């Protein structure tokens, strides 16, 4: 989209497409930064994670469907006759791939929200030992662990 933004810099529909795509990119990066630092198994942080997932779902709908898509369609409507056949095929292919990706991401976010809000996703801690489980503080106090261990002389 950036080469189109450079060539059609004065076109308001291309600017609307860029605002939709870049607005969602900025929003999703902030949401990903916040959600990646959350412990899903802690109840309070699980609520924050669910809230960020809902906001990400709303952000996809707003930025990519409400802002970007009308800009794409109006751009095609106004510029279709001036494009060569190769550019037309490229733009239609881009639109199809764009919408398939949006639909996939929308379904993924919806299933993630449903799993956290209504399903039993992340209610039980995994029993598998992982790097993240080794970094967590132990549930038994360190002093109690030292008292139960054999003395070293």
PDB file of C-alpha atoms in Angstrom:
ATOM      1  CA  UNK A   1       0.000   0.000   0.000  1.00  0.00           C
ATOM      2  CA  UNK A   2       2.921   2.372   0.567  1.00  0.00           C
ATOM      3  CA  UNK A   3       3.842   2.683  -3.148  1.00  0.00           C
ATOM      4  CA  UNK A   4       0.190   3.504  -3.826  1.00  0.00           C
ATOM      5  CA  UNK A   5       0.310   6.093  -1.046  1.00  0.00           C
ATOM      6  CA  UNK A   6       3.327   7.734  -2.650  1.00  0.00           C
ATOM      7  CA  UNK A   7       1.790   7.789  -6.140  1.00  0.00           C
ATOM      8  CA  UNK A   8      -1.712   8.765  -4.971  1.00  0.00           C
ATOM      9  CA  UNK A   9      -0.652  11.027  -2.090  1.00  0.00           C
ATOM     10  CA  UNK A  10      -3.397  13.544  -2.770  1.00  0.00           C
ATOM     11  CA  UNK A  11      -6.174  10.929  -3.073  1.00  0.00           C
ATOM     12  CA  UNK A  12      -8.337  10.978   0.094  1.00  0.00           C
ATOM     13  CA  UNK A  13      -9.366   7.337  -0.356  1.00  0.00           C
ATOM     14  CA  UNK A  14      -5.781   6.108  -0.332  1.00  0.00           C
ATOM     15  CA  UNK A  15      -5.193   8.224   2.763  1.00  0.00           C
ATOM     16  CA  UNK A  16      -8.252   6.592   4.354  1.00  0.00           C
ATOM     17  CA  UNK A  17      -6.864   3.134   3.531  1.00  0.00           C
ATOM     18  CA  UNK A  18      -3.511   4.074   5.042  1.00  0.00           C
ATOM     19  CA  UNK A  19      -5.185   5.458   8.194  1.00  0.00           C
ATOM     20  CA  UNK A  20      -7.136   2.246   8.589  1.00  0.00           C
ATOM     21  CA  UNK A  21      -4.149  -0.054   8.142  1.00  0.00           C
ATOM     22  CA  UNK A  22      -1.619   1.992  10.089  1.00  0.00           C
ATOM     23  CA  UNK A  23      -4.142   2.807  12.810  1.00  0.00           C
ATOM     24  CA  UNK A  24      -4.808  -0.866  13.380  1.00  0.00           C
ATOM     25  CA  UNK A  25      -1.079  -1.647  13.281  1.00  0.00           C
ATOM     26  CA  UNK A  26      -0.338   0.913  15.998  1.00  0.00           C
ATOM     27  CA  UNK A  27      -3.301  -0.209  18.082  1.00  0.00           C
ATOM     28  CA  UNK A  28      -2.459  -3.907  17.780  1.00  0.00           C
ATOM     29  CA  UNK A  29       1.210  -3.356  18.651  1.00  0.00           C
ATOM     30  CA  UNK A  30       0.240  -1.585  21.876  1.00  0.00           C
ATOM     31  CA  UNK A  31      -2.332  -4.285  22.689  1.00  0.00           C
ATOM     32  CA  UNK A  32       0.188  -7.053  21.940  1.00  0.00           C
ATOM     33  CA  UNK A  33       2.802  -5.376  24.152  1.00  0.00           C
ATOM     34  CA  UNK A  34       0.346  -5.195  27.045  1.00  0.00           C
ATOM     35  CA  UNK A  35      -1.159  -8.670  26.601  1.00  0.00           C
ATOM     36  CA  UNK A  36       2.184 -10.450  26.209  1.00  0.00           C
ATOM     37  CA  UNK A  37       3.213  -9.315  29.691  1.00  0.00           C
ATOM     38  CA  UNK A  38       0.110 -10.808  31.354  1.00  0.00           C
ATOM     39  CA  UNK A  39      -0.103 -14.095  33.255  1.00  0.00           C
ATOM     40  CA  UNK A  40      -3.278 -15.659  31.889  1.00  0.00           C
ATOM     41  CA  UNK A  41      -3.587 -17.999  34.871  1.00  0.00           C
ATOM     42  CA  UNK A  42      -3.843 -15.125  37.390  1.00  0.00           C
ATOM     43  CA  UNK A  43      -7.520 -14.158  37.647  1.00  0.00           C
ATOM     44  CA  UNK A  44      -7.002 -10.374  37.628  1.00  0.00           C
ATOM     45  CA  UNK A  45      -4.514 -10.463  34.766  1.00  0.00           C
ATOM     46  CA  UNK A  46      -6.763 -12.927  32.927  1.00  0.00           C
ATOM     47  CA  UNK A  47      -9.490 -10.286  33.035  1.00  0.00           C
ATOM     48  CA  UNK A  48      -7.070  -7.719  31.622  1.00  0.00           C
ATOM     49  CA  UNK A  49      -6.057 -10.167  28.897  1.00  0.00           C
ATOM     50  CA  UNK A  50      -9.705 -10.779  28.023  1.00  0.00           C
ATOM     51  CA  UNK A  51     -10.377  -7.031  27.916  1.00  0.00           C
ATOM     52  CA  UNK A  52      -7.446  -6.490  25.569  1.00  0.00           C
ATOM     53  CA  UNK A  53      -8.678  -9.349  23.375  1.00  0.00           C
ATOM     54  CA  UNK A  54     -12.122  -7.718  23.149  1.00  0.00           C
ATOM     55  CA  UNK A  55     -10.520  -4.348  22.326  1.00  0.00           C
ATOM     56  CA  UNK A  56      -8.408  -6.036  19.637  1.00  0.00           C
ATOM     57  CA  UNK A  57     -11.579  -7.565  18.153  1.00  0.00           C
ATOM     58  CA  UNK A  58     -13.304  -4.167  18.137  1.00  0.00           C
ATOM     59  CA  UNK A  59     -10.144  -2.581  16.671  1.00  0.00           C
ATOM     60  CA  UNK A  60     -10.134  -5.083  13.799  1.00  0.00           C
ATOM     61  CA  UNK A  61     -13.743  -4.317  13.013  1.00  0.00           C
ATOM     62  CA  UNK A  62     -13.291  -0.548  13.270  1.00  0.00           C
ATOM     63  CA  UNK A  63      -9.943   0.035  11.563  1.00  0.00           C
ATOM     64  CA  UNK A  64      -9.871  -2.729   8.970  1.00  0.00           C
ATOM     65  CA  UNK A  65     -13.578  -3.066   8.111  1.00  0.00           C
ATOM     66  CA  UNK A  66     -15.148   0.338   8.773  1.00  0.00           C
ATOM     67  CA  UNK A  67     -12.270   2.679   7.845  1.00  0.00           C
ATOM     68  CA  UNK A  68     -10.092   0.806   5.318  1.00  0.00           C
ATOM     69  CA  UNK A  69     -12.664  -1.116   3.266  1.00  0.00           C
ATOM     70  CA  UNK A  70     -14.802   1.859   2.120  1.00  0.00           C
ATOM     71  CA  UNK A  71     -11.587   3.622   1.125  1.00  0.00           C
ATOM     72  CA  UNK A  72     -10.582   0.616  -0.969  1.00  0.00           C
ATOM     73  CA  UNK A  73     -13.936   0.384  -2.695  1.00  0.00           C
ATOM     74  CA  UNK A  74     -14.143   4.136  -3.413  1.00  0.00           C
ATOM     75  CA  UNK A  75     -10.575   4.102  -4.697  1.00  0.00           C
ATOM     76  CA  UNK A  76     -11.477   1.289  -7.100  1.00  0.00           C
ATOM     77  CA  UNK A  77     -14.632   3.109  -8.156  1.00  0.00           C
ATOM     78  CA  UNK A  78     -12.781   6.328  -9.012  1.00  0.00           C
ATOM     79  CA  UNK A  79      -9.533   4.935 -10.436  1.00  0.00           C
ATOM     80  CA  UNK A  80     -10.646   1.698 -12.142  1.00  0.00           C
ATOM     81  CA  UNK A  81     -10.797   3.095 -15.681  1.00  0.00           C
ATOM     82  CA  UNK A  82      -7.327   4.646 -15.467  1.00  0.00           C
ATOM     83  CA  UNK A  83      -5.574   1.414 -14.410  1.00  0.00           C
ATOM     84  CA  UNK A  84      -3.901  -1.054 -16.727  1.00  0.00           C
ATOM     85  CA  UNK A  85      -5.050  -4.678 -16.734  1.00  0.00           C
ATOM     86  CA  UNK A  86      -1.993  -5.818 -14.771  1.00  0.00           C
ATOM     87  CA  UNK A  87      -2.621  -3.259 -12.036  1.00  0.00           C
ATOM     88  CA  UNK A  88      -6.318  -4.205 -11.954  1.00  0.00           C
ATOM     89  CA  UNK A  89      -5.469  -7.879 -11.445  1.00  0.00           C
ATOM     90  CA  UNK A  90      -2.889  -6.995  -8.807  1.00  0.00           C
ATOM     91  CA  UNK A  91      -5.313  -4.734  -6.904  1.00  0.00           C
ATOM     92  CA  UNK A  92      -8.173  -7.248  -6.993  1.00  0.00           C
ATOM     93  CA  UNK A  93      -5.809  -9.992  -5.803  1.00  0.00           C
ATOM     94  CA  UNK A  94      -4.629  -7.697  -3.017  1.00  0.00           C
ATOM     95  CA  UNK A  95      -8.237  -7.006  -2.020  1.00  0.00           C
ATOM     96  CA  UNK A  96      -9.109 -10.711  -1.927  1.00  0.00           C
ATOM     97  CA  UNK A  97      -6.038 -11.603   0.139  1.00  0.00           C
ATOM     98  CA  UNK A  98      -6.679  -8.594   2.397  1.00  0.00           C
ATOM     99  CA  UNK A  99     -10.256  -9.683   3.104  1.00  0.00           C
ATOM    100  CA  UNK A 100      -9.354 -13.364   3.614  1.00  0.00           C
ATOM    101  CA  UNK A 101      -6.699 -12.331   6.143  1.00  0.00           C
ATOM    102  CA  UNK A 102      -9.181 -10.010   7.874  1.00  0.00           C
ATOM    103  CA  UNK A 103     -11.800 -12.728   8.060  1.00  0.00           C
ATOM    104  CA  UNK A 104      -9.272 -15.232   9.438  1.00  0.00           C
ATOM    105  CA  UNK A 105      -8.066 -12.765  12.077  1.00  0.00           C
ATOM    106  CA  UNK A 106     -11.625 -11.837  13.019  1.00  0.00           C
ATOM    107  CA  UNK A 107     -12.579 -15.492  13.507  1.00  0.00           C
ATOM    108  CA  UNK A 108      -9.368 -16.167  15.452  1.00  0.00           C
ATOM    109  CA  UNK A 109      -9.996 -13.233  17.806  1.00  0.00           C
ATOM    110  CA  UNK A 110     -13.644 -14.206  18.242  1.00  0.00           C
ATOM    111  CA  UNK A 111     -12.737 -17.797  19.126  1.00  0.00           C
ATOM    112  CA  UNK A 112     -10.070 -16.552  21.547  1.00  0.00           C
ATOM    113  CA  UNK A 113     -12.562 -14.233  23.263  1.00  0.00           C
ATOM    114  CA  UNK A 114     -15.164 -16.998  23.422  1.00  0.00           C
ATOM    115  CA  UNK A 115     -12.612 -19.394  24.893  1.00  0.00           C
ATOM    116  CA  UNK A 116     -11.594 -16.972  27.632  1.00  0.00           C
ATOM    117  CA  UNK A 117     -15.057 -15.647  28.478  1.00  0.00           C
ATOM    118  CA  UNK A 118     -17.298 -18.696  28.154  1.00  0.00           C
ATOM    119  CA  UNK A 119     -15.006 -21.676  27.724  1.00  0.00           C
ATOM    120  CA  UNK A 120     -12.559 -23.138  30.159  1.00  0.00           C
ATOM    121  CA  UNK A 121      -9.480 -21.786  28.402  1.00  0.00           C
ATOM    122  CA  UNK A 122      -6.579 -21.043  30.768  1.00  0.00           C
ATOM    123  CA  UNK A 123      -8.411 -22.032  33.938  1.00  0.00           C
ATOM    124  CA  UNK A 124      -5.991 -24.805  34.834  1.00  0.00           C
ATOM    125  CA  UNK A 125      -2.274 -24.339  35.007  1.00  0.00           C
ATOM    126  CA  UNK A 126      -0.267 -26.603  32.763  1.00  0.00           C
ATOM    127  CA  UNK A 127       1.612 -29.391  34.494  1.00  0.00           C
ATOM    128  CA  UNK A 128       4.336 -29.414  31.879  1.00  0.00           C
ATOM    129  CA  UNK A 129       7.602 -27.835  32.999  1.00  0.00           C
ATOM    130  CA  UNK A 130       8.508 -24.949  30.752  1.00  0.00           C
ATOM    131  CA  UNK A 131      10.866 -21.993  30.809  1.00  0.00           C
ATOM    132  CA  UNK A 132       8.026 -19.746  31.962  1.00  0.00           C
ATOM    133  CA  UNK A 133       7.186 -22.113  34.836  1.00  0.00           C
ATOM    134  CA  UNK A 134      10.823 -22.126  35.951  1.00  0.00           C
ATOM    135  CA  UNK A 135      10.906 -18.323  36.036  1.00  0.00           C
ATOM    136  CA  UNK A 136       7.854 -18.079  38.331  1.00  0.00           C
ATOM    137  CA  UNK A 137       8.425 -17.847  42.049  1.00  0.00           C
ATOM    138  CA  UNK A 138       7.683 -21.092  43.907  1.00  0.00           C
ATOM    139  CA  UNK A 139       4.358 -21.488  45.688  1.00  0.00           C
ATOM    140  CA  UNK A 140       6.186 -22.872  48.756  1.00  0.00           C
ATOM    141  CA  UNK A 141       8.264 -20.284  50.675  1.00  0.00           C
ATOM    142  CA  UNK A 142      12.045 -20.623  50.290  1.00  0.00           C
ATOM    143  CA  UNK A 143      12.550 -20.896  54.070  1.00  0.00           C
ATOM    144  CA  UNK A 144      10.228 -23.900  54.218  1.00  0.00           C
ATOM    145  CA  UNK A 145      12.105 -25.557  51.368  1.00  0.00           C
ATOM    146  CA  UNK A 146      15.409 -25.016  53.189  1.00  0.00           C
ATOM    147  CA  UNK A 147      14.011 -26.458  56.430  1.00  0.00           C
ATOM    148  CA  UNK A 148      12.893 -29.661  54.720  1.00  0.00           C
ATOM    149  CA  UNK A 149      16.148 -30.272  52.866  1.00  0.00           C
ATOM    150  CA  UNK A 150      19.098 -32.202  54.260  1.00  0.00           C
ATOM    151  CA  UNK A 151      21.838 -30.044  55.776  1.00  0.00           C
ATOM    152  CA  UNK A 152      25.035 -29.676  53.817  1.00  0.00           C
ATOM    153  CA  UNK A 153      28.275 -29.807  55.900  1.00  0.00           C
TER     154      UNK A 153
END
